[in-house]
Amino acid sequence: MRTLEIETRYALRSLWKRPGVSALVVLTLAIGIGANAAIFEMIDALVLRPFAMPDVERIAMVAEASPASGADSRETVSPANFLDWKKQADTFERLAAFEWWDVNLAGGDEPERVAGFTVSADFFPVLGVQPALGRMFTADEETPGRHRRAVLGYGLWQRRFGGDRAVLGRTVLLDTEPYEIVGVAPRGFDFPMGSQIWAPLSLDAAAAARRNARYLSVIGRLAPGRTLDDAKAQMAVIADRLAQQYPEANRDHTARVSTLLHGMRDQGLGPMLSLSQASAAFVLLIACANIANLLLARGAERQRDIAVRLAIGASRARLVRELLLESVLLALAAVPAAVGVAWLGIWLIRINMPPRLLRFVTGWDHLDVDGRLIAFTAMLAVGTAIVFGILPALQASRPRLADALKEGGRSTTAGRHRQRLRRILVVAEIALSLPLLVASGLSIIGANRFLHGPQGYDPDGLLTLRAVLPDARYSDAGARRRFAADVVERLSQKPNVQSAAATNNLPSGSSNTTRSIEIDGRPAPDPANPPTVDYRTVTPGFFDTMRIAVPQGRVFTSTDREDAAEVAIVTESMAEKYFPGMDPLGRRIKLDGGAWITIVGVSHDVIHDWFDHRRYPTVYRPFAQSPGSNVAFVVRAAGDPGVLTTAAGRAVRTVDPSQPVFDVMTMRELLYEKTVGLQYIAVIMGVFAVLALGLAVVGVYSLMAFMVAQRTHEIGVRIALGASRGDVLRLAVGQAARLTCAGAIVGLVLASALGRLMEAGLLGIVSSDARVSFGFAAMLVLSALAAGYLPARRATAIDPIVALRSE
């Protein structure tokens, strides 16, 4: 301990003697380590620990899967299959199901749309959740007619009811039906997906017998002594048995058991965070190379001091230990600043997430600086110190004693060796920077393409708003038709409104509707795995309002009423898939086993989802012939659509004062929210690319400045012997050019490989482009040459007399 104390004091004195270099190293480390710490916190909060339930590792998600849905599919479950699983599986202590149930909450204040789920009675016990007030659900409340009970989320209780403990027993209107409040969930519990209200999942006899309709999510708590592998094996046997008993519904379907973390994870989140973490690691490696270069230069300056210590008996191991200790002290000094950089990054990430999307990002509220983040930052700092410090320490601890101890002597061989190492490090910096620049460019181009590129319609000038009609008030199709028609009429009459229309799902919306399809004249599809198409119902004027072209056939008109012939418009992608080389007009299709529908038009495709449904076969139907409860309105304004927000909401409330309106925003805002993941990855990659470029340029500048300082005597001799300033400039810049070009060549190879990995990992959202790679390579080379030019220019100003005397 005494030796360690002495060496620590010596290391601190050595660092204090060179405050400029030490400060530069600390700053560089703070940026590199802080960037990695911020991404670690995102992975920790969103992937590793998104759920705060007790014993979360004992909670599993059970889903159905089929070959058609992919190797990692997690399909929802039919009610009949869930009930059979619950009876037959003893590897689970409890199995519970839940179903999406966003609901209109009315009574007292202005009506609002609340995120909610209907859940079976075992839902809260499976998750190990106890109420903050009142109770949860009982098994008898799963019975239809006794199910009108509700548990409030803690936040909704505080916001809507003022935290009143007398709320228990109070009746509220949910979708215009009375529900009794029986409990309040604990603070912070909003599973799943930001839910703020829960009601019992009640299945009547008909629903309980359904096997083809898959809409339940299932979770279970493993029984004591049972493992996840036990559950997988048993559920596979049960699923095989049900497939034999009910082949029409369950053929080729099996049960897939996974951890809750894996089952509820957004499939696009993993590739995005992995790419971000890899980019942050690149930045840290570049920073390490830069710092190693600085330490090699400092080691060259301390060569005589180290030689003296070796000559009087100091061991090389002790010198290496002391030099590594200096590196560790520098890294630890960077930890507070690195934590600050991480906090700033996390804060910027949090404030830029649209509030409406927070419910879909599990663990978002856990993003913060905590003990785990600080511990990770400290451990990463120590590991980084070893990475960037070991090579300079080994190199500095073996000087050529004879040359180093000479008065004013220089070790030519050792000097050349150290310069070779520094050149390799600079080449490595450039080679690592270029792939990061290219990756950021591809990410930005991909995000911009989906946000500002062709959408199949004109998003500018559009205002959108949504409403969901409760069955209790709008149980018949006529009421839904009248509501949609009345709202569209009132919206159309507003000042500065050019046109208005309604649909069930807007492009880039948060929901989607599909239907199974059958083509007239072709064999009936497999009922267990039927082909599906996206399904849209629209009012007359929708295609004109959205400016979606219909190059073949006609658009819907007011004559396409409920008592007229059933018609449809299909997209070009559907025509290509189901009617290749044929004219689809006049052909007939059947949706979900309904009546035959005649195709009267073919429209252009629109982008619904940047991640998958980009050009998916879609069928449009007249809203009057198939009115649903989900109604989205779209208004085309003559000017800024945002100024119509209040007027649009008032138009809906004029038709039905109890009907809440939500998601009121411009189509551009909706597009941004839909592509927010891409925007995040593009910004993060862009920031990392700028940091990498800056570090690489600093690395080139530092190397050239050091080399010019080391070769002052040589340059003076060259000038004295007749070399022009142009010759000296070409000599110095030529060295920078050779290093930069070598790094760029290696970087292009790495960038090409990284581009292919991004294409595969992000499912084609980004695509490699040689022009981007070569463009960034040229930019990097020019930036590095500019950094090398400054020391080279100073070299041309060297006075040969002064240079020769300094020797």
PDB file of N, CA and C in Angstrom, residues 227-286:
ATOM      1  N   THR A 227     -39.038 -24.734 -14.898  1.00  0.00           N
ATOM      2  CA  THR A 227     -38.195 -23.810 -15.651  1.00  0.00           C
ATOM      3  C   THR A 227     -38.876 -23.434 -16.964  1.00  0.00           C
ATOM      4  N   LEU A 228     -38.281 -22.479 -17.635  1.00  0.00           N
ATOM      5  CA  LEU A 228     -38.804 -22.060 -18.934  1.00  0.00           C
ATOM      6  C   LEU A 228     -38.744 -23.204 -19.933  1.00  0.00           C
ATOM      7  N   ASP A 229     -37.688 -24.002 -19.873  1.00  0.00           N
ATOM      8  CA  ASP A 229     -37.587 -25.155 -20.778  1.00  0.00           C
ATOM      9  C   ASP A 229     -38.692 -26.169 -20.507  1.00  0.00           C
ATOM     10  N   ASP A 230     -39.046 -26.364 -19.233  1.00  0.00           N
ATOM     11  CA  ASP A 230     -40.160 -27.254 -18.908  1.00  0.00           C
ATOM     12  C   ASP A 230     -41.448 -26.754 -19.558  1.00  0.00           C
ATOM     13  N   ALA A 231     -41.680 -25.448 -19.459  1.00  0.00           N
ATOM     14  CA  ALA A 231     -42.894 -24.869 -20.038  1.00  0.00           C
ATOM     15  C   ALA A 231     -42.888 -24.995 -21.559  1.00  0.00           C
ATOM     16  N   LYS A 232     -41.739 -24.781 -22.189  1.00  0.00           N
ATOM     17  CA  LYS A 232     -41.658 -24.908 -23.645  1.00  0.00           C
ATOM     18  C   LYS A 232     -42.005 -26.332 -24.076  1.00  0.00           C
ATOM     19  N   ALA A 233     -41.461 -27.305 -23.378  1.00  0.00           N
ATOM     20  CA  ALA A 233     -41.710 -28.700 -23.750  1.00  0.00           C
ATOM     21  C   ALA A 233     -43.184 -29.054 -23.570  1.00  0.00           C
ATOM     22  N   GLN A 234     -43.760 -28.668 -22.448  1.00  0.00           N
ATOM     23  CA  GLN A 234     -45.159 -29.023 -22.212  1.00  0.00           C
ATOM     24  C   GLN A 234     -46.092 -28.304 -23.179  1.00  0.00           C
ATOM     25  N   MET A 235     -45.851 -27.017 -23.449  1.00  0.00           N
ATOM     26  CA  MET A 235     -46.731 -26.278 -24.340  1.00  0.00           C
ATOM     27  C   MET A 235     -46.645 -26.797 -25.769  1.00  0.00           C
ATOM     28  N   ALA A 236     -45.476 -27.296 -26.166  1.00  0.00           N
ATOM     29  CA  ALA A 236     -45.347 -27.896 -27.502  1.00  0.00           C
ATOM     30  C   ALA A 236     -46.235 -29.133 -27.617  1.00  0.00           C
ATOM     31  N   VAL A 237     -46.272 -29.936 -26.555  1.00  0.00           N
ATOM     32  CA  VAL A 237     -47.109 -31.138 -26.561  1.00  0.00           C
ATOM     33  C   VAL A 237     -48.583 -30.749 -26.600  1.00  0.00           C
ATOM     34  N   ILE A 238     -48.967 -29.765 -25.797  1.00  0.00           N
ATOM     35  CA  ILE A 238     -50.373 -29.337 -25.760  1.00  0.00           C
ATOM     36  C   ILE A 238     -50.795 -28.762 -27.111  1.00  0.00           C
ATOM     37  N   ALA A 239     -49.930 -27.940 -27.719  1.00  0.00           N
ATOM     38  CA  ALA A 239     -50.262 -27.350 -29.012  1.00  0.00           C
ATOM     39  C   ALA A 239     -50.405 -28.412 -30.086  1.00  0.00           C
ATOM     40  N   ASP A 240     -49.546 -29.433 -30.051  1.00  0.00           N
ATOM     41  CA  ASP A 240     -49.653 -30.528 -31.024  1.00  0.00           C
ATOM     42  C   ASP A 240     -50.970 -31.288 -30.835  1.00  0.00           C
ATOM     43  N   ARG A 241     -51.349 -31.485 -29.576  1.00  0.00           N
ATOM     44  CA  ARG A 241     -52.607 -32.183 -29.299  1.00  0.00           C
ATOM     45  C   ARG A 241     -53.805 -31.378 -29.826  1.00  0.00           C
ATOM     46  N   LEU A 242     -53.793 -30.054 -29.610  1.00  0.00           N
ATOM     47  CA  LEU A 242     -54.893 -29.212 -30.085  1.00  0.00           C
ATOM     48  C   LEU A 242     -54.925 -29.127 -31.606  1.00  0.00           C
ATOM     49  N   ALA A 243     -53.749 -29.205 -32.234  1.00  0.00           N
ATOM     50  CA  ALA A 243     -53.716 -29.195 -33.703  1.00  0.00           C
ATOM     51  C   ALA A 243     -54.363 -30.453 -34.273  1.00  0.00           C
ATOM     52  N   GLN A 244     -54.215 -31.576 -33.580  1.00  0.00           N
ATOM     53  CA  GLN A 244     -54.846 -32.816 -34.028  1.00  0.00           C
ATOM     54  C   GLN A 244     -56.349 -32.799 -33.750  1.00  0.00           C
ATOM     55  N   GLN A 245     -56.753 -32.195 -32.630  1.00  0.00           N
ATOM     56  CA  GLN A 245     -58.172 -32.161 -32.290  1.00  0.00           C
ATOM     57  C   GLN A 245     -58.944 -31.143 -33.137  1.00  0.00           C
ATOM     58  N   TYR A 246     -58.300 -30.021 -33.468  1.00  0.00           N
ATOM     59  CA  TYR A 246     -58.970 -28.952 -34.218  1.00  0.00           C
ATOM     60  C   TYR A 246     -58.106 -28.549 -35.414  1.00  0.00           C
ATOM     61  N   PRO A 247     -57.995 -29.417 -36.415  1.00  0.00           N
ATOM     62  CA  PRO A 247     -57.054 -29.166 -37.522  1.00  0.00           C
ATOM     63  C   PRO A 247     -57.395 -27.932 -38.345  1.00  0.00           C
ATOM     64  N   GLU A 248     -58.675 -27.609 -38.510  1.00  0.00           N
ATOM     65  CA  GLU A 248     -59.012 -26.458 -39.351  1.00  0.00           C
ATOM     66  C   GLU A 248     -58.441 -25.163 -38.789  1.00  0.00           C
ATOM     67  N   ALA A 249     -58.468 -25.011 -37.491  1.00  0.00           N
ATOM     68  CA  ALA A 249     -57.994 -23.772 -36.869  1.00  0.00           C
ATOM     69  C   ALA A 249     -56.541 -23.846 -36.440  1.00  0.00           C
ATOM     70  N   ASN A 250     -56.071 -25.012 -36.025  1.00  0.00           N
ATOM     71  CA  ASN A 250     -54.758 -25.093 -35.368  1.00  0.00           C
ATOM     72  C   ASN A 250     -53.686 -25.813 -36.182  1.00  0.00           C
ATOM     73  N   ARG A 251     -54.029 -26.275 -37.379  1.00  0.00           N
ATOM     74  CA  ARG A 251     -53.015 -26.962 -38.169  1.00  0.00           C
ATOM     75  C   ARG A 251     -51.836 -26.015 -38.425  1.00  0.00           C
ATOM     76  N   ASP A 252     -50.639 -26.541 -38.261  1.00  0.00           N
ATOM     77  CA  ASP A 252     -49.384 -25.788 -38.454  1.00  0.00           C
ATOM     78  C   ASP A 252     -49.185 -24.699 -37.407  1.00  0.00           C
ATOM     79  N   HIS A 253     -50.015 -24.676 -36.366  1.00  0.00           N
ATOM     80  CA  HIS A 253     -49.815 -23.705 -35.297  1.00  0.00           C
ATOM     81  C   HIS A 253     -49.239 -24.415 -34.071  1.00  0.00           C
ATOM     82  N   THR A 254     -48.306 -23.748 -33.446  1.00  0.00           N
ATOM     83  CA  THR A 254     -47.710 -24.281 -32.229  1.00  0.00           C
ATOM     84  C   THR A 254     -47.704 -23.188 -31.173  1.00  0.00           C
ATOM     85  N   ALA A 255     -47.239 -23.526 -29.998  1.00  0.00           N
ATOM     86  CA  ALA A 255     -47.149 -22.546 -28.908  1.00  0.00           C
ATOM     87  C   ALA A 255     -45.694 -22.169 -28.693  1.00  0.00           C
ATOM     88  N   ARG A 256     -45.436 -20.893 -28.599  1.00  0.00           N
ATOM     89  CA  ARG A 256     -44.070 -20.411 -28.389  1.00  0.00           C
ATOM     90  C   ARG A 256     -43.983 -19.748 -27.028  1.00  0.00           C
ATOM     91  N   VAL A 257     -43.087 -20.245 -26.182  1.00  0.00           N
ATOM     92  CA  VAL A 257     -42.903 -19.719 -24.826  1.00  0.00           C
ATOM     93  C   VAL A 257     -41.599 -18.937 -24.780  1.00  0.00           C
ATOM     94  N   SER A 258     -41.656 -17.744 -24.251  1.00  0.00           N
ATOM     95  CA  SER A 258     -40.465 -16.899 -24.127  1.00  0.00           C
ATOM     96  C   SER A 258     -40.555 -16.113 -22.828  1.00  0.00           C
ATOM     97  N   THR A 259     -39.465 -15.505 -22.456  1.00  0.00           N
ATOM     98  CA  THR A 259     -39.499 -14.638 -21.288  1.00  0.00           C
ATOM     99  C   THR A 259     -40.386 -13.425 -21.583  1.00  0.00           C
ATOM    100  N   LEU A 260     -40.874 -12.797 -20.536  1.00  0.00           N
ATOM    101  CA  LEU A 260     -41.685 -11.597 -20.726  1.00  0.00           C
ATOM    102  C   LEU A 260     -40.870 -10.515 -21.427  1.00  0.00           C
ATOM    103  N   LEU A 261     -39.569 -10.420 -21.088  1.00  0.00           N
ATOM    104  CA  LEU A 261     -38.718  -9.411 -21.714  1.00  0.00           C
ATOM    105  C   LEU A 261     -38.665  -9.605 -23.214  1.00  0.00           C
ATOM    106  N   HIS A 262     -38.485 -10.849 -23.654  1.00  0.00           N
ATOM    107  CA  HIS A 262     -38.397 -11.126 -25.083  1.00  0.00           C
ATOM    108  C   HIS A 262     -39.755 -11.026 -25.749  1.00  0.00           C
ATOM    109  N   GLY A 263     -40.787 -11.510 -25.088  1.00  0.00           N
ATOM    110  CA  GLY A 263     -42.105 -11.533 -25.697  1.00  0.00           C
ATOM    111  C   GLY A 263     -42.693 -10.158 -25.925  1.00  0.00           C
ATOM    112  N   MET A 264     -42.420  -9.207 -25.041  1.00  0.00           N
ATOM    113  CA  MET A 264     -43.001  -7.868 -25.160  1.00  0.00           C
ATOM    114  C   MET A 264     -42.066  -6.876 -25.830  1.00  0.00           C
ATOM    115  N   ARG A 265     -40.906  -7.336 -26.252  1.00  0.00           N
ATOM    116  CA  ARG A 265     -39.925  -6.409 -26.836  1.00  0.00           C
ATOM    117  C   ARG A 265     -40.317  -6.018 -28.257  1.00  0.00           C
ATOM    118  N   ASP A 266     -40.147  -4.741 -28.561  1.00  0.00           N
ATOM    119  CA  ASP A 266     -40.347  -4.257 -29.919  1.00  0.00           C
ATOM    120  C   ASP A 266     -39.246  -4.851 -30.793  1.00  0.00           C
ATOM    121  N   GLN A 267     -39.640  -5.514 -31.890  1.00  0.00           N
ATOM    122  CA  GLN A 267     -38.656  -6.187 -32.722  1.00  0.00           C
ATOM    123  C   GLN A 267     -37.699  -5.220 -33.393  1.00  0.00           C
ATOM    124  N   GLY A 268     -38.106  -3.967 -33.579  1.00  0.00           N
ATOM    125  CA  GLY A 268     -37.210  -3.005 -34.216  1.00  0.00           C
ATOM    126  C   GLY A 268     -36.247  -2.355 -33.249  1.00  0.00           C
ATOM    127  N   LEU A 269     -36.491  -2.517 -31.932  1.00  0.00           N
ATOM    128  CA  LEU A 269     -35.671  -1.838 -30.940  1.00  0.00           C
ATOM    129  C   LEU A 269     -34.271  -2.428 -30.867  1.00  0.00           C
ATOM    130  N   GLY A 270     -34.174  -3.763 -30.930  1.00  0.00           N
ATOM    131  CA  GLY A 270     -32.869  -4.414 -30.805  1.00  0.00           C
ATOM    132  C   GLY A 270     -31.871  -3.968 -31.848  1.00  0.00           C
ATOM    133  N   PRO A 271     -32.218  -4.051 -33.155  1.00  0.00           N
ATOM    134  CA  PRO A 271     -31.257  -3.605 -34.175  1.00  0.00           C
ATOM    135  C   PRO A 271     -30.854  -2.147 -34.027  1.00  0.00           C
ATOM    136  N   MET A 272     -31.810  -1.292 -33.646  1.00  0.00           N
ATOM    137  CA  MET A 272     -31.491   0.125 -33.513  1.00  0.00           C
ATOM    138  C   MET A 272     -30.504   0.379 -32.378  1.00  0.00           C
ATOM    139  N   LEU A 273     -30.769  -0.221 -31.221  1.00  0.00           N
ATOM    140  CA  LEU A 273     -29.868  -0.019 -30.093  1.00  0.00           C
ATOM    141  C   LEU A 273     -28.528  -0.687 -30.323  1.00  0.00           C
ATOM    142  N   SER A 274     -28.520  -1.828 -31.003  1.00  0.00           N
ATOM    143  CA  SER A 274     -27.251  -2.494 -31.317  1.00  0.00           C
ATOM    144  C   SER A 274     -26.405  -1.618 -32.219  1.00  0.00           C
ATOM    145  N   LEU A 275     -27.039  -1.013 -33.219  1.00  0.00           N
ATOM    146  CA  LEU A 275     -26.309  -0.126 -34.117  1.00  0.00           C
ATOM    147  C   LEU A 275     -25.780   1.086 -33.368  1.00  0.00           C
ATOM    148  N   SER A 276     -26.590   1.619 -32.467  1.00  0.00           N
ATOM    149  CA  SER A 276     -26.146   2.769 -31.665  1.00  0.00           C
ATOM    150  C   SER A 276     -24.977   2.395 -30.765  1.00  0.00           C
ATOM    151  N   GLN A 277     -25.045   1.209 -30.121  1.00  0.00           N
ATOM    152  CA  GLN A 277     -23.968   0.785 -29.246  1.00  0.00           C
ATOM    153  C   GLN A 277     -22.689   0.532 -30.023  1.00  0.00           C
ATOM    154  N   ALA A 278     -22.819  -0.075 -31.207  1.00  0.00           N
ATOM    155  CA  ALA A 278     -21.637  -0.293 -32.043  1.00  0.00           C
ATOM    156  C   ALA A 278     -21.019   1.036 -32.466  1.00  0.00           C
ATOM    157  N   SER A 279     -21.856   2.018 -32.783  1.00  0.00           N
ATOM    158  CA  SER A 279     -21.341   3.338 -33.175  1.00  0.00           C
ATOM    159  C   SER A 279     -20.631   4.009 -32.005  1.00  0.00           C
ATOM    160  N   ALA A 280     -21.222   3.902 -30.818  1.00  0.00           N
ATOM    161  CA  ALA A 280     -20.570   4.479 -29.637  1.00  0.00           C
ATOM    162  C   ALA A 280     -19.244   3.791 -29.361  1.00  0.00           C
ATOM    163  N   ALA A 281     -19.185   2.474 -29.556  1.00  0.00           N
ATOM    164  CA  ALA A 281     -17.929   1.741 -29.363  1.00  0.00           C
ATOM    165  C   ALA A 281     -16.874   2.205 -30.361  1.00  0.00           C
ATOM    166  N   PHE A 282     -17.288   2.479 -31.613  1.00  0.00           N
ATOM    167  CA  PHE A 282     -16.355   3.007 -32.612  1.00  0.00           C
ATOM    168  C   PHE A 282     -15.772   4.340 -32.148  1.00  0.00           C
ATOM    169  N   VAL A 283     -16.653   5.199 -31.625  1.00  0.00           N
ATOM    170  CA  VAL A 283     -16.182   6.499 -31.143  1.00  0.00           C
ATOM    171  C   VAL A 283     -15.154   6.308 -30.027  1.00  0.00           C
ATOM    172  N   LEU A 284     -15.426   5.377 -29.124  1.00  0.00           N
ATOM    173  CA  LEU A 284     -14.499   5.143 -28.014  1.00  0.00           C
ATOM    174  C   LEU A 284     -13.179   4.570 -28.513  1.00  0.00           C
ATOM    175  N   LEU A 285     -13.217   3.671 -29.496  1.00  0.00           N
ATOM    176  CA  LEU A 285     -11.975   3.134 -30.054  1.00  0.00           C
ATOM    177  C   LEU A 285     -11.154   4.231 -30.719  1.00  0.00           C
ATOM    178  N   ILE A 286     -11.840   5.126 -31.435  1.00  0.00           N
ATOM    179  CA  ILE A 286     -11.132   6.242 -32.059  1.00  0.00           C
ATOM    180  C   ILE A 286     -10.508   7.125 -30.991  1.00  0.00           C
TER     181      ILE A 286
END
